[in-house]
XYZ file of C-alpha atoms in Angstrom:
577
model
C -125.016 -45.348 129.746
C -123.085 -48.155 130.768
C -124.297 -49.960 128.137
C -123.561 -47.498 125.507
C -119.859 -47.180 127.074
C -119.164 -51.128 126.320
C -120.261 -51.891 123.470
C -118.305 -48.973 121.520
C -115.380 -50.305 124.079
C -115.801 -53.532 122.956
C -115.988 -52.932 119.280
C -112.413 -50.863 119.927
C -110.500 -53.633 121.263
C -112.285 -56.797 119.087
C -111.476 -54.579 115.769
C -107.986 -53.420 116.374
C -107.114 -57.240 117.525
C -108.361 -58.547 114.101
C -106.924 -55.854 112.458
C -103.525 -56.322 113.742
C -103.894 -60.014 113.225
C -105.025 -59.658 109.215
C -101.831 -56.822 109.060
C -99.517 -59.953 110.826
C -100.890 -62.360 107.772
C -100.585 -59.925 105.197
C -96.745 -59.249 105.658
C -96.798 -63.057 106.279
C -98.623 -63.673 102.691
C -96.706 -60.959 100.922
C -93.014 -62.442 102.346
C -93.988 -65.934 101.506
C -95.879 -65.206 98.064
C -98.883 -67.045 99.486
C -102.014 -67.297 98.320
C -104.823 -69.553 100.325
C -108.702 -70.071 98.861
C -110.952 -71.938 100.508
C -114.047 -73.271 98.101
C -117.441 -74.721 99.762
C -119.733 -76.508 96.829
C -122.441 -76.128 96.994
C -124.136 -77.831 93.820
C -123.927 -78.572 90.419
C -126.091 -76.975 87.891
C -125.241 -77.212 83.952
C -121.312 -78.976 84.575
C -120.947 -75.163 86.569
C -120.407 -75.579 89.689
C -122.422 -73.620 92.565
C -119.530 -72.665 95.056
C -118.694 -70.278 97.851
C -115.405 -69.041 97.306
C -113.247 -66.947 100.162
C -109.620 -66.136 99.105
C -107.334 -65.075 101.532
C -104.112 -63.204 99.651
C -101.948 -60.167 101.091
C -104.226 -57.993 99.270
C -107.229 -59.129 101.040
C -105.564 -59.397 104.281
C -104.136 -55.590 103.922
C -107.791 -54.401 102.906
C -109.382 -56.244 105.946
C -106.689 -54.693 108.237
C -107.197 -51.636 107.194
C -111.046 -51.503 107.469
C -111.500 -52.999 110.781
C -108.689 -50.681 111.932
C -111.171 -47.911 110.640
C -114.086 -49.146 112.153
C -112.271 -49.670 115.435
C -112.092 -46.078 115.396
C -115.127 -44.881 114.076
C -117.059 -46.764 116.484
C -114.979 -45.738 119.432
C -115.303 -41.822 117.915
C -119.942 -42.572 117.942
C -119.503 -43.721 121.405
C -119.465 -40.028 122.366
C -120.677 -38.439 118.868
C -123.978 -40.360 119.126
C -124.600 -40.879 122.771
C -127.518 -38.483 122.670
C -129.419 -40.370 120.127
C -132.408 -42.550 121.442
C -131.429 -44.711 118.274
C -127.877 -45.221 119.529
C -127.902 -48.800 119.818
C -129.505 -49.423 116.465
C -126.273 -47.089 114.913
C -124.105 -49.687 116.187
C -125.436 -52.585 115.096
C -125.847 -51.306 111.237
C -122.170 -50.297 111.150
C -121.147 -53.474 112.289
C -123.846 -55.186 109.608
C -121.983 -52.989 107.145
C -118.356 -54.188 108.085
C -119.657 -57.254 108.033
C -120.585 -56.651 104.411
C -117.471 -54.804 103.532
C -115.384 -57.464 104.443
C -117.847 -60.607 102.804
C -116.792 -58.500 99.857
C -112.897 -58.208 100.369
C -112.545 -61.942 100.907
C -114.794 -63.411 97.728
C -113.789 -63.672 94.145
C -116.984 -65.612 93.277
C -119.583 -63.367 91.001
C -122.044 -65.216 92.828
C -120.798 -64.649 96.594
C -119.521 -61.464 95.857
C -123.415 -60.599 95.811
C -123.541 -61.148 100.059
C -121.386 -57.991 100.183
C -122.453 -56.243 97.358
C -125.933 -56.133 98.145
C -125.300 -55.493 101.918
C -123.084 -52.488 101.092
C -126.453 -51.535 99.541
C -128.742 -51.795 101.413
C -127.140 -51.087 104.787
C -125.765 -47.544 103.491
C -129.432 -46.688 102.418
C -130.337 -47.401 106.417
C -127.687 -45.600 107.117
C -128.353 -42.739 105.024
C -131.791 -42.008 106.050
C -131.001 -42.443 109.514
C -132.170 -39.073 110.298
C -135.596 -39.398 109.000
C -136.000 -36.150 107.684
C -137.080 -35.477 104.071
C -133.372 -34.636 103.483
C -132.689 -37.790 104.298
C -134.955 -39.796 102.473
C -134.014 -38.153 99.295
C -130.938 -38.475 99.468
C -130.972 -42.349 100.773
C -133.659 -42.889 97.330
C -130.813 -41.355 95.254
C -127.992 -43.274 96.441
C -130.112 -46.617 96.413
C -131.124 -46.238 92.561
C -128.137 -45.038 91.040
C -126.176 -48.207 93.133
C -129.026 -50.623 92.002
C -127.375 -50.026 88.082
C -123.954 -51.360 89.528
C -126.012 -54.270 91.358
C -127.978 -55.371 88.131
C -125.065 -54.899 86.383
C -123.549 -57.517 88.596
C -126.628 -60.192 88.573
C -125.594 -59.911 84.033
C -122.286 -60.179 84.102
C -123.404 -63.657 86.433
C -125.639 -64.908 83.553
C -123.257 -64.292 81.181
C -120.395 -65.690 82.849
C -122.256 -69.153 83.069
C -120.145 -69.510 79.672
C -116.728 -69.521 81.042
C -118.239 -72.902 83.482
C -117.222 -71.227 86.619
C -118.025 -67.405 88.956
C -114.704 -67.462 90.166
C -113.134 -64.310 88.047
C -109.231 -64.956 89.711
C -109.349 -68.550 87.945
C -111.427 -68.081 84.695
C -110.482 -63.978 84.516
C -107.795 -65.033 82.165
C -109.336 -66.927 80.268
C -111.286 -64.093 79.108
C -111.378 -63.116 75.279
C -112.890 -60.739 72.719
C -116.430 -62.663 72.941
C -116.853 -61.290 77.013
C -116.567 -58.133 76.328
C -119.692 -57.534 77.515
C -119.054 -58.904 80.767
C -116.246 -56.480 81.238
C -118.458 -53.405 80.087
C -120.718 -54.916 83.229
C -117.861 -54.875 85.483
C -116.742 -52.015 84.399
C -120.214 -50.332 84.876
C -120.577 -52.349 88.292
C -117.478 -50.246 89.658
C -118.149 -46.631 88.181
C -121.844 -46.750 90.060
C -120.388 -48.001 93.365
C -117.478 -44.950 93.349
C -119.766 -42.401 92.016
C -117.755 -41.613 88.843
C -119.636 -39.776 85.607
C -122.636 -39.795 85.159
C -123.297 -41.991 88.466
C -121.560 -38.765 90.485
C -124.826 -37.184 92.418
C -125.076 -39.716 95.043
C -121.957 -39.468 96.912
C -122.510 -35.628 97.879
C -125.882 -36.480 98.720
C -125.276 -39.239 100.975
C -123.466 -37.112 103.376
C -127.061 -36.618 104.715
C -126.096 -39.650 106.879
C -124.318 -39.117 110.582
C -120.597 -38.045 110.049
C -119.378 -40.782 111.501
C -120.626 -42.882 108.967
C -119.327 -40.788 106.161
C -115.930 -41.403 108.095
C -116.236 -45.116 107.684
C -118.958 -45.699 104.825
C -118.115 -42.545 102.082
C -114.180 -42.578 102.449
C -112.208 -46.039 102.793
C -115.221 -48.672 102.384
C -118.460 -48.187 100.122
C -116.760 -45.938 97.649
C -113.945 -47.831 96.984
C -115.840 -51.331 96.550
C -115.729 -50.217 92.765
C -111.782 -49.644 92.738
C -111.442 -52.773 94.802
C -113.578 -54.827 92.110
C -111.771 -53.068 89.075
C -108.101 -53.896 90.816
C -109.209 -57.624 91.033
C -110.576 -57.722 87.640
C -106.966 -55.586 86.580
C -105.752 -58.763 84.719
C -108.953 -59.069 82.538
C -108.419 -55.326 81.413
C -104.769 -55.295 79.975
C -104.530 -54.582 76.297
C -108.211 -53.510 76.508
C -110.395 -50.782 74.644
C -112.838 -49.933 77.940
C -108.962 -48.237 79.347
C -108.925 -45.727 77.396
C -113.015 -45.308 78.293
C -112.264 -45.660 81.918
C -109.507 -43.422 81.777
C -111.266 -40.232 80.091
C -114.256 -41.284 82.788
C -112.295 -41.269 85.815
C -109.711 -38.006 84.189
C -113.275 -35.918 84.216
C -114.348 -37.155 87.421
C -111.882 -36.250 89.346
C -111.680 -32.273 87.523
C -115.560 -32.313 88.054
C -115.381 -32.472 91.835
C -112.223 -30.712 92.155
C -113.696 -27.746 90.507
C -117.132 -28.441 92.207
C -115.223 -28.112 95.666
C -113.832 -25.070 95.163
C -117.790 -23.475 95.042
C -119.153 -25.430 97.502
C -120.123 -24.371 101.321
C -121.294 -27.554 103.301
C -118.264 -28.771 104.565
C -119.200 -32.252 104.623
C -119.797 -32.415 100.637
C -116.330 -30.430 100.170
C -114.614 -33.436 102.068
C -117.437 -35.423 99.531
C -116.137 -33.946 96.596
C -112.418 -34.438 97.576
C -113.467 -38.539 97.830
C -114.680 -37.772 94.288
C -111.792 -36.847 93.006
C -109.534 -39.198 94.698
C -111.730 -41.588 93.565
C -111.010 -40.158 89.770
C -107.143 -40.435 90.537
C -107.726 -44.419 91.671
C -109.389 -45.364 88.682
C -107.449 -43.446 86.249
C -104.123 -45.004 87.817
C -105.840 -48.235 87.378
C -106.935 -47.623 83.720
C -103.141 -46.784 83.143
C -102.673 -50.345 83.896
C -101.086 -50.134 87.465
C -103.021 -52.040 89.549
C -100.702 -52.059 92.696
C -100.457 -47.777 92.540
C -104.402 -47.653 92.730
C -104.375 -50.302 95.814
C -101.221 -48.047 97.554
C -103.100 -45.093 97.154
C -106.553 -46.590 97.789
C -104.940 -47.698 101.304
C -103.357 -44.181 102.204
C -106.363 -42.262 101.392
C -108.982 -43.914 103.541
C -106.568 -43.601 106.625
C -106.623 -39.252 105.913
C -109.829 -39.161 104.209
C -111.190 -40.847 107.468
C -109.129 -38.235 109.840
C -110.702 -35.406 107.770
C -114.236 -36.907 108.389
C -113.484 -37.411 112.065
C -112.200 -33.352 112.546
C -115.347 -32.441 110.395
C -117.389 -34.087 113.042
C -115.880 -33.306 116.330
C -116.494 -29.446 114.516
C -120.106 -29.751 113.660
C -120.860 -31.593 116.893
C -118.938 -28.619 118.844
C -120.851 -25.808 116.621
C -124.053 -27.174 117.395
C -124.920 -28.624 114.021
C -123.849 -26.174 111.695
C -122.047 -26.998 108.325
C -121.711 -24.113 106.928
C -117.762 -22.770 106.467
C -118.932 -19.160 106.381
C -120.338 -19.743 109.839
C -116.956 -20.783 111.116
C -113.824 -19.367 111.325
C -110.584 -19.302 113.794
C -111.087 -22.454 115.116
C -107.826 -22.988 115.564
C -107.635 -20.813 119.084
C -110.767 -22.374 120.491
C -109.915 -26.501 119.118
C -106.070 -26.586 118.594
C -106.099 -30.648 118.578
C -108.674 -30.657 115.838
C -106.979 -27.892 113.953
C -103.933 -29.729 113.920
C -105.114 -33.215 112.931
C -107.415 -31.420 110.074
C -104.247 -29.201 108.792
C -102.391 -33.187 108.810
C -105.528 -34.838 106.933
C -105.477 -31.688 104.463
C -101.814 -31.689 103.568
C -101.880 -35.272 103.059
C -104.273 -34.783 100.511
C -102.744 -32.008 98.680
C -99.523 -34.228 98.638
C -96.615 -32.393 100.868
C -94.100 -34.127 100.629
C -93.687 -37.132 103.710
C -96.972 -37.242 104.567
C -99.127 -40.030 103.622
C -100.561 -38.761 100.727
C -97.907 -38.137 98.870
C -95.944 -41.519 98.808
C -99.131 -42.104 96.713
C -100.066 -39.202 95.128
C -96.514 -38.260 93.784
C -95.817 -41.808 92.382
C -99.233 -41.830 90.898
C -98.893 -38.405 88.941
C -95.364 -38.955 88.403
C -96.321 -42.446 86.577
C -99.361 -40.658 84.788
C -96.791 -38.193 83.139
C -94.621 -40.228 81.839
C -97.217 -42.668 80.271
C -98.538 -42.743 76.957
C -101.468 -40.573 77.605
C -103.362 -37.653 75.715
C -103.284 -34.096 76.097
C -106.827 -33.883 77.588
C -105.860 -36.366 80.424
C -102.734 -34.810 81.124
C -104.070 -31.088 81.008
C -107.172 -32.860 83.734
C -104.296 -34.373 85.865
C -102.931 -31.725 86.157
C -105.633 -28.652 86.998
C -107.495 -31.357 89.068
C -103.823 -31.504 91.122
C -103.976 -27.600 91.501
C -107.672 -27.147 92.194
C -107.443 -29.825 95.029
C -105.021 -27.866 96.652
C -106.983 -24.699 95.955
C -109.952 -25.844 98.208
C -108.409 -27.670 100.771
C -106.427 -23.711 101.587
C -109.964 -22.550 100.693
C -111.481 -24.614 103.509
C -108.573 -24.166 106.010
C -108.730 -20.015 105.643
C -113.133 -20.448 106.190
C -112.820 -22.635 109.170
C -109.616 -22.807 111.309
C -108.573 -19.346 110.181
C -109.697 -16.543 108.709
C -111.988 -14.117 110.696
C -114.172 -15.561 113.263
C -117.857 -15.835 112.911
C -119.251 -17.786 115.419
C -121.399 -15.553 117.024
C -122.301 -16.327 120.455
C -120.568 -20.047 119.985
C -117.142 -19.056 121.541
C -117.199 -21.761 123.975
C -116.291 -24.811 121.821
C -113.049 -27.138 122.617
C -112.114 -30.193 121.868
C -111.053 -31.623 125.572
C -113.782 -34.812 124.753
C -111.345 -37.756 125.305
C -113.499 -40.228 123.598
C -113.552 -38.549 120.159
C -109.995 -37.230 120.138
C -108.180 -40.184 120.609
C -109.482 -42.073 117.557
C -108.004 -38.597 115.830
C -104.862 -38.902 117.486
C -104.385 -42.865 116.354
C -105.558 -41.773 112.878
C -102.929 -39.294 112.735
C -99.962 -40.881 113.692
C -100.979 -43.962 111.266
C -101.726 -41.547 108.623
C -98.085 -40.277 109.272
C -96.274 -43.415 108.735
C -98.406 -45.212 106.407
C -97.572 -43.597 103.450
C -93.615 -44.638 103.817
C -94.118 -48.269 105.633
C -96.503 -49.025 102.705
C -94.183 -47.662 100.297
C -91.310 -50.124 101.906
C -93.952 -52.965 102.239
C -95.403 -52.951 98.821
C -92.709 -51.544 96.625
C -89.227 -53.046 98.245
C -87.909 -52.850 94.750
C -87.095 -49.498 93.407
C -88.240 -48.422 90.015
C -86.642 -45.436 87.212
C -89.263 -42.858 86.677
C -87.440 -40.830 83.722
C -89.158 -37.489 83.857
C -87.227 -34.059 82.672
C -86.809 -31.207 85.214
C -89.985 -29.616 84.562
C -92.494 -32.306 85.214
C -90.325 -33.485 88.180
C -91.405 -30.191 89.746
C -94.214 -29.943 88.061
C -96.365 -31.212 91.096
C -94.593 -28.905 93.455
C -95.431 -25.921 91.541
C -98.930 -26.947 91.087
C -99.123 -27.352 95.302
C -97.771 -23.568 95.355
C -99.980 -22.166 92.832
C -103.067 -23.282 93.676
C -103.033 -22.304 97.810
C -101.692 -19.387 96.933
C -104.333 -18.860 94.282
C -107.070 -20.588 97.083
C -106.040 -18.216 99.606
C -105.790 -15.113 98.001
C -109.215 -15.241 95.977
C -110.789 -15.998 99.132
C -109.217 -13.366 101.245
C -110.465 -11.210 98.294
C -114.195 -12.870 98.439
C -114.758 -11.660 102.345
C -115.030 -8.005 100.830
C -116.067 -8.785 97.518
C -118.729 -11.525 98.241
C -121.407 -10.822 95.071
C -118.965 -10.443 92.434
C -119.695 -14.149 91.621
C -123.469 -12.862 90.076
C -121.494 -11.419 87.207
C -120.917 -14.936 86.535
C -124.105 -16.344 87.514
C -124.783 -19.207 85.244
C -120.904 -19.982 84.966
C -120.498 -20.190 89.095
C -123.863 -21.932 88.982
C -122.819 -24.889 86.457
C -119.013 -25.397 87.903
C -120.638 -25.383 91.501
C -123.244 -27.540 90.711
C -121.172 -30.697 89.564
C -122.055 -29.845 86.150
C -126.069 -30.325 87.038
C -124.998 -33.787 87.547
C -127.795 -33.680 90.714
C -130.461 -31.881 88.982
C -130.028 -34.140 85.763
C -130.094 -37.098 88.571
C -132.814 -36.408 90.525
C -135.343 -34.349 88.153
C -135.709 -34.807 84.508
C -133.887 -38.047 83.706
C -135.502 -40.001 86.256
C -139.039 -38.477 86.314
C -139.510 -39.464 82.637
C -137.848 -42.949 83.380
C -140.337 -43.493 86.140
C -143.088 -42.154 83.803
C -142.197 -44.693 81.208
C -141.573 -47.504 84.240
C -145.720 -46.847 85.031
C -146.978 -46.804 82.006
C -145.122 -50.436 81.549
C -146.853 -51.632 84.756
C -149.800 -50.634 83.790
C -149.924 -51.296 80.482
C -148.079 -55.279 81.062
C -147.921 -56.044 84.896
C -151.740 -54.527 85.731
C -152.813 -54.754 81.993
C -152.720 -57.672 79.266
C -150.504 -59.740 81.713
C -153.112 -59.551 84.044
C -155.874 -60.148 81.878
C -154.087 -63.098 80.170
C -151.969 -64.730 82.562
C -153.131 -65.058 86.509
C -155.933 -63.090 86.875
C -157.738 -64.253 83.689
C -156.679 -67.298 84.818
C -158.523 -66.891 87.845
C -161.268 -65.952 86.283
C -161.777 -68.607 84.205
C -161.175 -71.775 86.693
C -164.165 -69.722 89.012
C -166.216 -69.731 85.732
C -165.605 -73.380 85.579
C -166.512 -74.124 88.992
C -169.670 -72.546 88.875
C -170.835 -74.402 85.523
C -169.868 -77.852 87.063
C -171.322 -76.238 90.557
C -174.873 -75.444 88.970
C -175.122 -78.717 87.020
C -174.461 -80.628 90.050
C -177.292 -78.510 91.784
C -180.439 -81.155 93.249
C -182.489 -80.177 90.305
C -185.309 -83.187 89.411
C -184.893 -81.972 85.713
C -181.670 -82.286 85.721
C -181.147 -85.775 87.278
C -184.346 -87.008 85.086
C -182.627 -85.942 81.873
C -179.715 -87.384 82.785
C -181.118 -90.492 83.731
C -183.292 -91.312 80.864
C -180.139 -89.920 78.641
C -177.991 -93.513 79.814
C -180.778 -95.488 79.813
C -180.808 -94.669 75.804
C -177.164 -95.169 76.076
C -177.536 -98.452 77.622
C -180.034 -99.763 75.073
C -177.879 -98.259 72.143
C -175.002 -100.293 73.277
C -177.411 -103.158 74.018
C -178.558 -103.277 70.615
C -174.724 -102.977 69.030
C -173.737 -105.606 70.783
């Protein structure tokens, strides 16, 4: 036990120290317009040079702050979350692998390095994932692992094909970047929808939250997810003036409606909070597709502090309801955990946007900026209903869980009095709180005219209004009128389904794909391949042994013939001569 105290102790105070030193050289690097990379090479192959590329900017330096600031937290929160697991130890040593990863990632602008992160993101999330080792689990961990190895070959392309430009390094050569690579930014582009789950790549990210809840805090809010944005931001100058926006945008517009709508059926609360990611995730890249890089960062930043906080709450409530996820089996939480109430109602508002919280420093400027660019009806009418539906179930889940009636049975003992998992809440509050205005300050010091009329000014305000109200009231309605949905059976069944996004992902699709992926191996790998290349091979070098084998066997025939065969010889050449 003592054990298990110090090392999530330790991992508290060496996180927050580096995070508040990257924070300290990211205000430095943004004052001073400083820019540092540091390039190892490795070798030469082809005049392209081999290198190891780390670049340390004000963007990387905010990223890295914020992530090990996360961690910090997160692995203070499992200290108490998971101290009942035999596998405890093992828990902390993959979340540290994946920060590790995460942050091998942040730092590189090499195609080639970026792979050390990349991969690792991979690979450790599908650990993390099955953790459990259940057949839940593994299903879900097979899912997220395939549709992420698209992005990853994706990424090992756009390498080859870069070997044209002479160089990996995407911040030097990015620029330099014309209408012949535009496959390389279809890769990219490709790369970054599979790693934040956006159309058709969506089915993982709900599934994943199979994993413990403390890694969906870290892993499936401000880290994995996001990898895609943070890729797509870095890439942001290759993009301008492109074709693949406009693709991106519609992409990313749908996305974030899908899950919106999605949430507002759904009744595991961990793939509601899922969903929301989804859709924030939509808002990011759309944003970015827009062409403003620095809006998808700002809000990238803000929402992994709340998401994060929501994940947290979620937690401390399924670990205090013994395991249950279920909103229906909640209800009036708010009398027996007022701390986690109030630090879920903080996390929720943020992400519907009231005004001074976090959220909507972000959120506002983003939809605000969205209005009043040069974008078509479709995208606006999606901004806009996936702004009102994400307001819809976040009153949805407050009125199931911290209010509403009470359904907890014979669970009326729960509290939330455990020290070691509220204080990581408390901290992510109060930096949720002021992030969204010191960021604002830090990033934006210059003000900018947003020239909107009246009624798209208020247009977000009114959308906040209307949809709790409309959240609230159809649910206060559902309690007595719970089977009216079976009117609407195939309707409710599509919309809260994500569109059979997982059935399409996990059934059909990929069972023929797999089909055809046999029949390949057998026909090439275990088939002529085989019978051509090693095997027959093989086979013929053992046939050759044994002739050369048997004719050196100590036969008299043999060695008679043989002999009387170069004495002829001899006297032939005898005779020429």
């Amino acid at each position: 036990m003592v054990w298990k105290f110090s090392m999530h102790l330790m991992s508290l105070i060496f996180l927050s120290l580096s995070s508040l030193i990257c924070l300290s050289m990211s205000l430095l690097s943004l004052q001073g317009s400083l820019s540092n990379v540091i390039e190892w090479e490795l070798f030469s192959l082809n005049s392209s040079l081999i290198v190891v590329t780390l670049v340390f900017d004000w963007i990387s330096f905010m990223f890295l702050s914020l992530i090990l600031f996360i961690s910090s937290m997160v692995l203070f929160y499992s200290g108490s979350y998971m101290k009942g697991d035999k596998n405890y130890n093992r828990f902390m040593y993959l979340v540290i692998a994946f920060v590790i990863s995460m942050n091998a990632l942040i730092v590189s602008p090499n195609m080639i390095s970026i792979l050390l992160g990349w991969d690792g993101l991979g690979l450790i999330s599908y650990a993390l994932v099955i953790f459990y080792q259940n057949e839940k689990s593994a299903n879900a961990g097979m899912l997220t692992i395939l549709s992420n190895r698209v992005g990853d070959v994706a990424i090992l392309l756009s390498i080859a094909l870069f070997f044209m430009m002479g160089g990996w390094n995407f911040l030097s050569w990015g620029m330099y970047m014309g209408d012949n690579m535009v496959l390389v930014k279809v890769l990219v582009v490709v790369a970054a929808m599979t790693k934040s789950a956006q159309i058709p790549f969506s089915a993982w990210l709900p599934a994943a939250m199979a994993a413990p809840t403390p890694v969906s805090a870290l892993v499936h809010s401000s880290t994995l997810v996001t990898a895609g944005v943070y890729l797509l931001i870095r890439f942001s100058m290759v993009f301008e003036d492109s074709t693949l926006q406009s693709g991106l945008l519609i992409v990313s517009c749908s996305t974030m409606f899908m899950a919106g709508l999605g949430a507002n059926f759904e009744y595991d609360l961990k793939k509601i909070i899922a969903l929301s990611t989804l859709s924030q995730l939509g808002v990011m890249l759309s944003i970015l597709a827009l062409g403003f890089s620095n809006l998808a960062f700002f809000h990238l930043l803000t929402h992994a502090l709340f998401k994060a906080l929501l994940f947290l709450c979620a937690g401390v409530m399924i670990h205090n309801l013994k395991d249950y996820q279920d909103i229906r089996m909640m209800g009036s939480l708010v009398s027996n955990m007022p701390l986690t109430s109030a630090c879920m109602n903080l996390s929720n508002l943020s992400l519907c946007g009231m005004p001074f919280m976090s959220g909507f420093y972000s959120k506002d400027l983003i939809l605000e900026v969205a209005f009043m660019s040069n974008i078509n009806f479709i995208s606006f009418m999606m901004y806009v209903l996936a702004t009102g539906l994400t307001v819809s179930y976040t009153f949805r889940l407050i009125y199931y869980s911290l209010t509403g009636l009470s359904n907890l049975s014979t669970m009326s003992c729960v509290g939330d009095e455990e020290n070691i998992m509220t204080s990581p809440m408390f901290l992510l509050g109060l930096v949720s709180i002021l992030s969204g205005a010191s960021l604002s300050w830090i990033m934006f010091p210059e003000s900018h005219l947003i020239c909107l009329s009246f009624f798209f000014k208020v247009l977000v305000m009114m959308l906040m209004i209307v949809g709790a109200s409309v959240g609230y009231i159809i649910n206060t309605m559902g309690v007595s009128n719970e089977l009216s949905s079976i009117k609407y059976y195939h309707s409710s069944g599509f919309m809260g389904s994500m569109w059979y996004l997982p059935y399409l992902s996990s059934l059909d699709l990929s069972s023929q794909v797999l089909k055809l992926g046999k029949g390949c191996e057998m026909l090439m790998d275990k088939g002529w391949s085989e019978f051509i290349g090693a095997q027959g091979g093989y086979n013929l070098i053992l046939k050759s042994i044994y002739w050369v084998q048997s004719s050196q066997d100590n036969m008299l025939k043999v060695y008679m013939k043989s002999f009387f065969l170069w004495i002829i010889m001899m006297i032939l050449l005898l005779i020429w001569v």
